[in-house]
């Protein structure tokens, strides 16, 4: 297939582009490098021996996007592009609603003006909100989120669902990612957050490599086995493979409409278990201190991963030790990320 990947230079996008190339697909990327650099794609090309056509522009430039679809003859689109920092979204809601919603609307209008009707969207477990019970099942309603970033995911899921309900030529996969971590096993590509990381494993990696002094553990008084938060960490390569099987499933499923799939392992791992796994993988001690709970955090979040298994034949195969070993290989080989 010929696939257009929005946000393909980013963390999950670059690993997915690599997997698509390895499976023999043709790939083009649109990215404005707002949170990435073309270096990730250059490394993907080196690793795979493949080549990727890069289009550098903002998805909100709808005329350019429409031109691309007029000539591109894409079989499908994977839509990663968007802003993703929860705290920043609370501080700058208009930026988040503007960027994430306008980019997606611009994309679906450009697709509607072309023959391309197959779309995979990066949703998030955050759409289950605070009231859903673990393990989260896709049929759960109502979707809700407690911050502007999460609300853009809920809104976009509704927009895409309505689009598919109005026109059955659309085939849309809503992939609800749990907590993506790790890196390609080569250590050549990985997660490269700008500034101080918000998420757990990039923070631990930067402590291990000496860029940060110690980890703050956000609360140890949750109702969980060791008191720290439980999350469903999923290796980014498992996630990348999930996109390829979702695309293949959509391609073989006329009339499917919009369908949600959880991409998670189904297992919850605590903050302290992640610290221990990372120490084992790296051989570096991670100093930490317990801090107050972070606003908006849940005690536990993990998937019921059975729909993706039953319908896509997909299961995550990599465990927390492999996630930490691969994250560490990337961080230790690239202490300053792609900027080195
Ligand atoms: P990322 O920031 O590494 O990648 C996003 C990419 O989109 C970047 O390359 C960025 O430059 C690009 N981009 C942003 N706005 C753009 C625009 N208007 N036009 C063109 N390009 C634009 O993030 P990621 O971790 O790879 O996440 C990819 C997607 O998955 C996002 O939609 C994110 O919300 C979603 N998601 C991520 C996580 C996670 O923990 N990483 C979890 C759930 C969902
Ligand atoms: C966060 C976002 C969520 C987003 C997800 C993936 C919040 C409130 N939620 O989820 O919307 O979909 O990232 O991008 O930001 N932790 C620490 N110390 C740290 C960092 C994290 O103890 O320095 C703990 C957290 O309290 C949590 C776990 O580690 O228990 C995982 O945190 P994180 O990686 O930020 O992911 P989520 O909170 O699941």
PDB file of N, CA, C and O in Angstrom, residues 40-106:
ATOM      1  N   UNK A  40      15.157  11.733  12.386  1.00  0.00           N
ATOM      2  CA  UNK A  40      14.569  10.419  12.715  1.00  0.00           C
ATOM      3  C   UNK A  40      14.286   9.648  11.423  1.00  0.00           C
ATOM      4  O   UNK A  40      14.540   8.442  11.354  1.00  0.00           O
ATOM      5  N   UNK A  41      13.799  10.331  10.432  1.00  0.00           N
ATOM      6  CA  UNK A  41      13.459   9.647   9.176  1.00  0.00           C
ATOM      7  C   UNK A  41      14.738   9.260   8.414  1.00  0.00           C
ATOM      8  O   UNK A  41      14.812   8.192   7.804  1.00  0.00           O
ATOM      9  N   UNK A  42      15.752  10.120   8.481  1.00  0.00           N
ATOM     10  CA  UNK A  42      17.036   9.746   7.851  1.00  0.00           C
ATOM     11  C   UNK A  42      17.553   8.442   8.472  1.00  0.00           C
ATOM     12  O   UNK A  42      18.052   7.551   7.774  1.00  0.00           O
ATOM     13  N   UNK A  43      17.422   8.316   9.785  1.00  0.00           N
ATOM     14  CA  UNK A  43      17.889   7.084  10.455  1.00  0.00           C
ATOM     15  C   UNK A  43      17.013   5.891  10.082  1.00  0.00           C
ATOM     16  O   UNK A  43      17.515   4.776   9.937  1.00  0.00           O
ATOM     17  N   UNK A  44      15.725   6.105   9.945  1.00  0.00           N
ATOM     18  CA  UNK A  44      14.824   5.013   9.517  1.00  0.00           C
ATOM     19  C   UNK A  44      15.242   4.536   8.116  1.00  0.00           C
ATOM     20  O   UNK A  44      15.290   3.330   7.849  1.00  0.00           O
ATOM     21  N   UNK A  45      15.585   5.484   7.265  1.00  0.00           N
ATOM     22  CA  UNK A  45      16.015   5.107   5.909  1.00  0.00           C
ATOM     23  C   UNK A  45      17.295   4.281   5.964  1.00  0.00           C
ATOM     24  O   UNK A  45      17.437   3.280   5.265  1.00  0.00           O
ATOM     25  N   UNK A  46      18.223   4.712   6.827  1.00  0.00           N
ATOM     26  CA  UNK A  46      19.481   3.956   6.974  1.00  0.00           C
ATOM     27  C   UNK A  46      19.222   2.544   7.491  1.00  0.00           C
ATOM     28  O   UNK A  46      19.792   1.570   7.017  1.00  0.00           O
ATOM     29  N   UNK A  47      18.345   2.444   8.489  1.00  0.00           N
ATOM     30  CA  UNK A  47      18.071   1.134   9.113  1.00  0.00           C
ATOM     31  C   UNK A  47      17.379   0.172   8.159  1.00  0.00           C
ATOM     32  O   UNK A  47      17.598  -1.032   8.222  1.00  0.00           O
ATOM     33  N   UNK A  48      16.521   0.707   7.308  1.00  0.00           N
ATOM     34  CA  UNK A  48      15.704  -0.175   6.457  1.00  0.00           C
ATOM     35  C   UNK A  48      16.245  -0.290   5.039  1.00  0.00           C
ATOM     36  O   UNK A  48      15.822  -1.179   4.298  1.00  0.00           O
ATOM     37  N   UNK A  49      17.109   0.642   4.643  1.00  0.00           N
ATOM     38  CA  UNK A  49      17.533   0.702   3.237  1.00  0.00           C
ATOM     39  C   UNK A  49      16.422   1.217   2.329  1.00  0.00           C
ATOM     40  O   UNK A  49      16.535   1.184   1.104  1.00  0.00           O
ATOM     41  N   UNK A  50      15.344   1.721   2.930  1.00  0.00           N
ATOM     42  CA  UNK A  50      14.217   2.250   2.144  1.00  0.00           C
ATOM     43  C   UNK A  50      14.306   3.749   1.997  1.00  0.00           C
ATOM     44  O   UNK A  50      15.247   4.375   2.490  1.00  0.00           O
ATOM     45  N   UNK A  51      13.325   4.343   1.293  1.00  0.00           N
ATOM     46  CA  UNK A  51      13.315   5.802   1.220  1.00  0.00           C
ATOM     47  C   UNK A  51      11.901   6.326   1.457  1.00  0.00           C
ATOM     48  O   UNK A  51      10.919   5.652   1.173  1.00  0.00           O
ATOM     49  N   UNK A  52      11.885   7.540   2.024  1.00  0.00           N
ATOM     50  CA  UNK A  52      10.623   8.151   2.439  1.00  0.00           C
ATOM     51  C   UNK A  52      10.563   9.546   1.826  1.00  0.00           C
ATOM     52  O   UNK A  52      11.518  10.309   1.957  1.00  0.00           O
ATOM     53  N   UNK A  53       9.457   9.885   1.180  1.00  0.00           N
ATOM     54  CA  UNK A  53       9.281  11.250   0.679  1.00  0.00           C
ATOM     55  C   UNK A  53       8.767  12.102   1.836  1.00  0.00           C
ATOM     56  O   UNK A  53       7.777  11.749   2.484  1.00  0.00           O
ATOM     57  N   UNK A  54       9.489  13.200   2.114  1.00  0.00           N
ATOM     58  CA  UNK A  54       9.124  14.081   3.237  1.00  0.00           C
ATOM     59  C   UNK A  54       8.472  15.355   2.714  1.00  0.00           C
ATOM     60  O   UNK A  54       9.011  16.004   1.807  1.00  0.00           O
ATOM     61  N   UNK A  55       7.344  15.715   3.297  1.00  0.00           N
ATOM     62  CA  UNK A  55       6.674  16.976   2.964  1.00  0.00           C
ATOM     63  C   UNK A  55       6.662  17.807   4.231  1.00  0.00           C
ATOM     64  O   UNK A  55       6.021  17.421   5.214  1.00  0.00           O
ATOM     65  N   UNK A  56       7.399  18.928   4.213  1.00  0.00           N
ATOM     66  CA  UNK A  56       7.469  19.740   5.435  1.00  0.00           C
ATOM     67  C   UNK A  56       6.432  20.845   5.383  1.00  0.00           C
ATOM     68  O   UNK A  56       6.621  21.858   4.697  1.00  0.00           O
ATOM     69  N   UNK A  57       5.319  20.639   6.030  1.00  0.00           N
ATOM     70  CA  UNK A  57       4.357  21.730   6.213  1.00  0.00           C
ATOM     71  C   UNK A  57       3.386  21.387   7.329  1.00  0.00           C
ATOM     72  O   UNK A  57       3.328  20.247   7.792  1.00  0.00           O
ATOM     73  N   UNK A  58       2.638  22.410   7.745  1.00  0.00           N
ATOM     74  CA  UNK A  58       1.650  22.244   8.816  1.00  0.00           C
ATOM     75  C   UNK A  58       0.355  21.723   8.205  1.00  0.00           C
ATOM     76  O   UNK A  58      -0.092  22.233   7.178  1.00  0.00           O
ATOM     77  N   UNK A  59      -0.234  20.733   8.851  1.00  0.00           N
ATOM     78  CA  UNK A  59      -1.464  20.124   8.319  1.00  0.00           C
ATOM     79  C   UNK A  59      -2.590  21.134   8.149  1.00  0.00           C
ATOM     80  O   UNK A  59      -3.519  20.902   7.384  1.00  0.00           O
ATOM     81  N   UNK A  60      -2.505  22.216   8.901  1.00  0.00           N
ATOM     82  CA  UNK A  60      -3.560  23.224   8.769  1.00  0.00           C
ATOM     83  C   UNK A  60      -3.468  23.981   7.447  1.00  0.00           C
ATOM     84  O   UNK A  60      -4.381  24.707   7.098  1.00  0.00           O
ATOM     85  N   UNK A  61      -2.372  23.802   6.711  1.00  0.00           N
ATOM     86  CA  UNK A  61      -2.274  24.402   5.368  1.00  0.00           C
ATOM     87  C   UNK A  61      -3.058  23.510   4.415  1.00  0.00           C
ATOM     88  O   UNK A  61      -2.503  22.680   3.699  1.00  0.00           O
ATOM     89  N   UNK A  62      -4.362  23.719   4.420  1.00  0.00           N
ATOM     90  CA  UNK A  62      -5.254  22.765   3.749  1.00  0.00           C
ATOM     91  C   UNK A  62      -5.046  22.706   2.236  1.00  0.00           C
ATOM     92  O   UNK A  62      -5.194  21.644   1.630  1.00  0.00           O
ATOM     93  N   UNK A  63      -4.682  23.850   1.635  1.00  0.00           N
ATOM     94  CA  UNK A  63      -4.493  23.827   0.177  1.00  0.00           C
ATOM     95  C   UNK A  63      -3.350  22.906  -0.220  1.00  0.00           C
ATOM     96  O   UNK A  63      -3.441  22.176  -1.203  1.00  0.00           O
ATOM     97  N   UNK A  64      -2.290  22.950   0.572  1.00  0.00           N
ATOM     98  CA  UNK A  64      -1.133  22.078   0.259  1.00  0.00           C
ATOM     99  C   UNK A  64      -1.502  20.615   0.435  1.00  0.00           C
ATOM    100  O   UNK A  64      -1.095  19.749  -0.329  1.00  0.00           O
ATOM    101  N   UNK A  65      -2.294  20.373   1.463  1.00  0.00           N
ATOM    102  CA  UNK A  65      -2.720  19.006   1.737  1.00  0.00           C
ATOM    103  C   UNK A  65      -3.632  18.503   0.605  1.00  0.00           C
ATOM    104  O   UNK A  65      -3.491  17.366   0.133  1.00  0.00           O
ATOM    105  N   UNK A  66      -4.528  19.370   0.171  1.00  0.00           N
ATOM    106  CA  UNK A  66      -5.454  18.990  -0.912  1.00  0.00           C
ATOM    107  C   UNK A  66      -4.666  18.678  -2.191  1.00  0.00           C
ATOM    108  O   UNK A  66      -4.948  17.715  -2.889  1.00  0.00           O
ATOM    109  N   UNK A  67      -3.647  19.514  -2.453  1.00  0.00           N
ATOM    110  CA  UNK A  67      -2.785  19.261  -3.628  1.00  0.00           C
ATOM    111  C   UNK A  67      -2.097  17.906  -3.524  1.00  0.00           C
ATOM    112  O   UNK A  67      -1.984  17.175  -4.507  1.00  0.00           O
ATOM    113  N   UNK A  68      -1.625  17.606  -2.318  1.00  0.00           N
ATOM    114  CA  UNK A  68      -0.919  16.334  -2.095  1.00  0.00           C
ATOM    115  C   UNK A  68      -1.848  15.160  -2.401  1.00  0.00           C
ATOM    116  O   UNK A  68      -1.467  14.201  -3.085  1.00  0.00           O
ATOM    117  N   UNK A  69      -3.082  15.232  -1.893  1.00  0.00           N
ATOM    118  CA  UNK A  69      -4.026  14.132  -2.137  1.00  0.00           C
ATOM    119  C   UNK A  69      -4.453  14.065  -3.604  1.00  0.00           C
ATOM    120  O   UNK A  69      -4.778  12.986  -4.101  1.00  0.00           O
ATOM    121  N   UNK A  70      -4.442  15.223  -4.288  1.00  0.00           N
ATOM    122  CA  UNK A  70      -4.866  15.225  -5.694  1.00  0.00           C
ATOM    123  C   UNK A  70      -3.906  14.403  -6.540  1.00  0.00           C
ATOM    124  O   UNK A  70      -4.297  13.797  -7.540  1.00  0.00           O
ATOM    125  N   UNK A  71      -2.634  14.373  -6.143  1.00  0.00           N
ATOM    126  CA  UNK A  71      -1.637  13.672  -6.961  1.00  0.00           C
ATOM    127  C   UNK A  71      -1.079  12.419  -6.296  1.00  0.00           C
ATOM    128  O   UNK A  71      -0.481  11.581  -6.959  1.00  0.00           O
ATOM    129  N   UNK A  72      -1.288  12.287  -4.993  1.00  0.00           N
ATOM    130  CA  UNK A  72      -0.581  11.234  -4.238  1.00  0.00           C
ATOM    131  C   UNK A  72      -1.084   9.828  -4.439  1.00  0.00           C
ATOM    132  O   UNK A  72      -0.335   8.868  -4.299  1.00  0.00           O
ATOM    133  N   UNK A  73      -2.387   9.675  -4.757  1.00  0.00           N
ATOM    134  CA  UNK A  73      -3.004   8.341  -4.880  1.00  0.00           C
ATOM    135  C   UNK A  73      -2.655   7.455  -3.686  1.00  0.00           C
ATOM    136  O   UNK A  73      -2.216   6.309  -3.846  1.00  0.00           O
ATOM    137  N   UNK A  74      -2.885   7.978  -2.492  1.00  0.00           N
ATOM    138  CA  UNK A  74      -2.603   7.205  -1.269  1.00  0.00           C
ATOM    139  C   UNK A  74      -3.712   6.183  -1.038  1.00  0.00           C
ATOM    140  O   UNK A  74      -4.891   6.467  -1.235  1.00  0.00           O
ATOM    141  N   UNK A  75      -3.325   5.008  -0.574  1.00  0.00           N
ATOM    142  CA  UNK A  75      -4.321   4.004  -0.198  1.00  0.00           C
ATOM    143  C   UNK A  75      -4.870   4.283   1.193  1.00  0.00           C
ATOM    144  O   UNK A  75      -6.000   3.892   1.507  1.00  0.00           O
ATOM    145  N   UNK A  76      -4.059   4.908   2.029  1.00  0.00           N
ATOM    146  CA  UNK A  76      -4.486   5.131   3.413  1.00  0.00           C
ATOM    147  C   UNK A  76      -3.629   6.203   4.070  1.00  0.00           C
ATOM    148  O   UNK A  76      -2.545   6.542   3.574  1.00  0.00           O
ATOM    149  N   UNK A  77      -4.135   6.696   5.194  1.00  0.00           N
ATOM    150  CA  UNK A  77      -3.427   7.712   5.984  1.00  0.00           C
ATOM    151  C   UNK A  77      -3.325   7.225   7.429  1.00  0.00           C
ATOM    152  O   UNK A  77      -4.285   6.660   7.956  1.00  0.00           O
ATOM    153  N   UNK A  78      -2.164   7.428   8.042  1.00  0.00           N
ATOM    154  CA  UNK A  78      -2.053   7.265   9.495  1.00  0.00           C
ATOM    155  C   UNK A  78      -1.802   8.659  10.064  1.00  0.00           C
ATOM    156  O   UNK A  78      -0.856   9.347   9.659  1.00  0.00           O
ATOM    157  N   UNK A  79      -2.668   9.058  10.973  1.00  0.00           N
ATOM    158  CA  UNK A  79      -2.659  10.441  11.460  1.00  0.00           C
ATOM    159  C   UNK A  79      -2.134  10.531  12.898  1.00  0.00           C
ATOM    160  O   UNK A  79      -2.876  10.387  13.855  1.00  0.00           O
ATOM    161  N   UNK A  80      -0.808  10.793  12.999  1.00  0.00           N
ATOM    162  CA  UNK A  80      -0.160  10.963  14.306  1.00  0.00           C
ATOM    163  C   UNK A  80      -0.048  12.432  14.701  1.00  0.00           C
ATOM    164  O   UNK A  80       0.125  12.734  15.876  1.00  0.00           O
ATOM    165  N   UNK A  81      -0.043  13.344  13.706  1.00  0.00           N
ATOM    166  CA  UNK A  81       0.338  14.733  13.998  1.00  0.00           C
ATOM    167  C   UNK A  81      -0.590  15.363  15.019  1.00  0.00           C
ATOM    168  O   UNK A  81      -1.809  15.209  14.940  1.00  0.00           O
ATOM    169  N   UNK A  82      -0.001  16.064  15.967  1.00  0.00           N
ATOM    170  CA  UNK A  82      -0.793  16.760  16.965  1.00  0.00           C
ATOM    171  C   UNK A  82       0.092  17.115  18.150  1.00  0.00           C
ATOM    172  O   UNK A  82       1.228  16.660  18.242  1.00  0.00           O
ATOM    173  N   UNK A  83      -0.467  17.937  19.023  1.00  0.00           N
ATOM    174  CA  UNK A  83       0.248  18.296  20.252  1.00  0.00           C
ATOM    175  C   UNK A  83      -0.222  17.368  21.363  1.00  0.00           C
ATOM    176  O   UNK A  83      -1.380  16.961  21.389  1.00  0.00           O
ATOM    177  N   UNK A  84       0.677  17.017  22.314  1.00  0.00           N
ATOM    178  CA  UNK A  84       0.342  15.921  23.232  1.00  0.00           C
ATOM    179  C   UNK A  84       0.689  16.155  24.692  1.00  0.00           C
ATOM    180  O   UNK A  84       0.596  15.220  25.487  1.00  0.00           O
ATOM    181  N   UNK A  85       1.111  17.353  25.068  1.00  0.00           N
ATOM    182  CA  UNK A  85       1.515  17.546  26.471  1.00  0.00           C
ATOM    183  C   UNK A  85       0.321  18.015  27.313  1.00  0.00           C
ATOM    184  O   UNK A  85      -0.225  19.103  27.100  1.00  0.00           O
ATOM    185  N   UNK A  86      -0.081  17.177  28.274  1.00  0.00           N
ATOM    186  CA  UNK A  86      -1.286  17.437  29.066  1.00  0.00           C
ATOM    187  C   UNK A  86      -1.195  18.780  29.802  1.00  0.00           C
ATOM    188  O   UNK A  86      -2.111  19.605  29.716  1.00  0.00           O
ATOM    189  N   UNK A  87      -0.081  18.999  30.509  1.00  0.00           N
ATOM    190  CA  UNK A  87       0.061  20.231  31.305  1.00  0.00           C
ATOM    191  C   UNK A  87       0.011  21.469  30.414  1.00  0.00           C
ATOM    192  O   UNK A  87      -0.660  22.461  30.736  1.00  0.00           O
ATOM    193  N   UNK A  88       0.701  21.411  29.274  1.00  0.00           N
ATOM    194  CA  UNK A  88       0.692  22.542  28.347  1.00  0.00           C
ATOM    195  C   UNK A  88      -0.729  22.786  27.818  1.00  0.00           C
ATOM    196  O   UNK A  88      -1.132  23.932  27.596  1.00  0.00           O
ATOM    197  N   UNK A  89      -1.484  21.708  27.643  1.00  0.00           N
ATOM    198  CA  UNK A  89      -2.845  21.867  27.108  1.00  0.00           C
ATOM    199  C   UNK A  89      -3.749  22.586  28.104  1.00  0.00           C
ATOM    200  O   UNK A  89      -4.672  23.297  27.709  1.00  0.00           O
ATOM    201  N   UNK A  90      -3.472  22.382  29.417  1.00  0.00           N
ATOM    202  CA  UNK A  90      -4.258  23.073  30.447  1.00  0.00           C
ATOM    203  C   UNK A  90      -3.902  24.564  30.423  1.00  0.00           C
ATOM    204  O   UNK A  90      -4.767  25.432  30.536  1.00  0.00           O
ATOM    205  N   UNK A  91      -2.616  24.864  30.218  1.00  0.00           N
ATOM    206  CA  UNK A  91      -2.160  26.262  30.203  1.00  0.00           C
ATOM    207  C   UNK A  91      -2.543  26.973  28.905  1.00  0.00           C
ATOM    208  O   UNK A  91      -2.790  28.170  28.896  1.00  0.00           O
ATOM    209  N   UNK A  92      -2.589  26.213  27.797  1.00  0.00           N
ATOM    210  CA  UNK A  92      -2.849  26.842  26.497  1.00  0.00           C
ATOM    211  C   UNK A  92      -3.930  26.087  25.721  1.00  0.00           C
ATOM    212  O   UNK A  92      -3.651  25.485  24.680  1.00  0.00           O
ATOM    213  N   UNK A  93      -5.155  26.123  26.243  1.00  0.00           N
ATOM    214  CA  UNK A  93      -6.213  25.317  25.606  1.00  0.00           C
ATOM    215  C   UNK A  93      -6.462  25.691  24.139  1.00  0.00           C
ATOM    216  O   UNK A  93      -6.675  24.790  23.309  1.00  0.00           O
ATOM    217  N   UNK A  94      -6.420  26.997  23.827  1.00  0.00           N
ATOM    218  CA  UNK A  94      -6.748  27.382  22.443  1.00  0.00           C
ATOM    219  C   UNK A  94      -5.721  26.807  21.473  1.00  0.00           C
ATOM    220  O   UNK A  94      -6.059  26.410  20.347  1.00  0.00           O
ATOM    221  N   UNK A  95      -4.463  26.731  21.917  1.00  0.00           N
ATOM    222  CA  UNK A  95      -3.416  26.155  21.061  1.00  0.00           C
ATOM    223  C   UNK A  95      -3.731  24.684  20.776  1.00  0.00           C
ATOM    224  O   UNK A  95      -3.589  24.200  19.646  1.00  0.00           O
ATOM    225  N   UNK A  96      -4.180  23.953  21.833  1.00  0.00           N
ATOM    226  CA  UNK A  96      -4.435  22.518  21.676  1.00  0.00           C
ATOM    227  C   UNK A  96      -5.693  22.245  20.863  1.00  0.00           C
ATOM    228  O   UNK A  96      -5.679  21.432  19.941  1.00  0.00           O
ATOM    229  N   UNK A  97      -6.798  22.951  21.216  1.00  0.00           N
ATOM    230  CA  UNK A  97      -8.016  22.736  20.416  1.00  0.00           C
ATOM    231  C   UNK A  97      -7.751  23.156  18.976  1.00  0.00           C
ATOM    232  O   UNK A  97      -8.122  22.462  18.032  1.00  0.00           O
ATOM    233  N   UNK A  98      -7.083  24.315  18.828  1.00  0.00           N
ATOM    234  CA  UNK A  98      -6.807  24.817  17.470  1.00  0.00           C
ATOM    235  C   UNK A  98      -5.983  23.817  16.677  1.00  0.00           C
ATOM    236  O   UNK A  98      -6.383  23.363  15.612  1.00  0.00           O
ATOM    237  N   UNK A  99      -4.836  23.436  17.206  1.00  0.00           N
ATOM    238  CA  UNK A  99      -3.927  22.589  16.425  1.00  0.00           C
ATOM    239  C   UNK A  99      -4.542  21.213  16.155  1.00  0.00           C
ATOM    240  O   UNK A  99      -4.604  20.755  15.013  1.00  0.00           O
ATOM    241  N   UNK A 100      -4.994  20.542  17.203  1.00  0.00           N
ATOM    242  CA  UNK A 100      -5.420  19.150  17.016  1.00  0.00           C
ATOM    243  C   UNK A 100      -6.716  19.050  16.219  1.00  0.00           C
ATOM    244  O   UNK A 100      -6.837  18.192  15.324  1.00  0.00           O
ATOM    245  N   UNK A 101      -7.671  19.934  16.490  1.00  0.00           N
ATOM    246  CA  UNK A 101      -8.942  19.843  15.755  1.00  0.00           C
ATOM    247  C   UNK A 101      -8.789  20.375  14.334  1.00  0.00           C
ATOM    248  O   UNK A 101      -9.238  19.744  13.371  1.00  0.00           O
ATOM    249  N   UNK A 102      -8.151  21.528  14.176  1.00  0.00           N
ATOM    250  CA  UNK A 102      -8.027  22.094  12.819  1.00  0.00           C
ATOM    251  C   UNK A 102      -7.187  21.190  11.920  1.00  0.00           C
ATOM    252  O   UNK A 102      -7.491  21.028  10.742  1.00  0.00           O
ATOM    253  N   UNK A 103      -6.137  20.595  12.459  1.00  0.00           N
ATOM    254  CA  UNK A 103      -5.314  19.688  11.645  1.00  0.00           C
ATOM    255  C   UNK A 103      -6.148  18.511  11.147  1.00  0.00           C
ATOM    256  O   UNK A 103      -6.062  18.109   9.990  1.00  0.00           O
ATOM    257  N   UNK A 104      -6.946  17.954  12.063  1.00  0.00           N
ATOM    258  CA  UNK A 104      -7.730  16.774  11.692  1.00  0.00           C
ATOM    259  C   UNK A 104      -8.818  17.142  10.696  1.00  0.00           C
ATOM    260  O   UNK A 104      -9.059  16.411   9.715  1.00  0.00           O
ATOM    261  N   UNK A 105      -9.474  18.295  10.906  1.00  0.00           N
ATOM    262  CA  UNK A 105     -10.528  18.702   9.965  1.00  0.00           C
ATOM    263  C   UNK A 105      -9.945  18.999   8.595  1.00  0.00           C
ATOM    264  O   UNK A 105     -10.513  18.616   7.568  1.00  0.00           O
ATOM    265  N   UNK A 106      -8.797  19.646   8.583  1.00  0.00           N
ATOM    266  CA  UNK A 106      -8.132  19.938   7.323  1.00  0.00           C
ATOM    267  C   UNK A 106      -7.801  18.621   6.599  1.00  0.00           C
ATOM    268  O   UNK A 106      -8.047  18.461   5.395  1.00  0.00           O
TER     269      UNK A 106
END
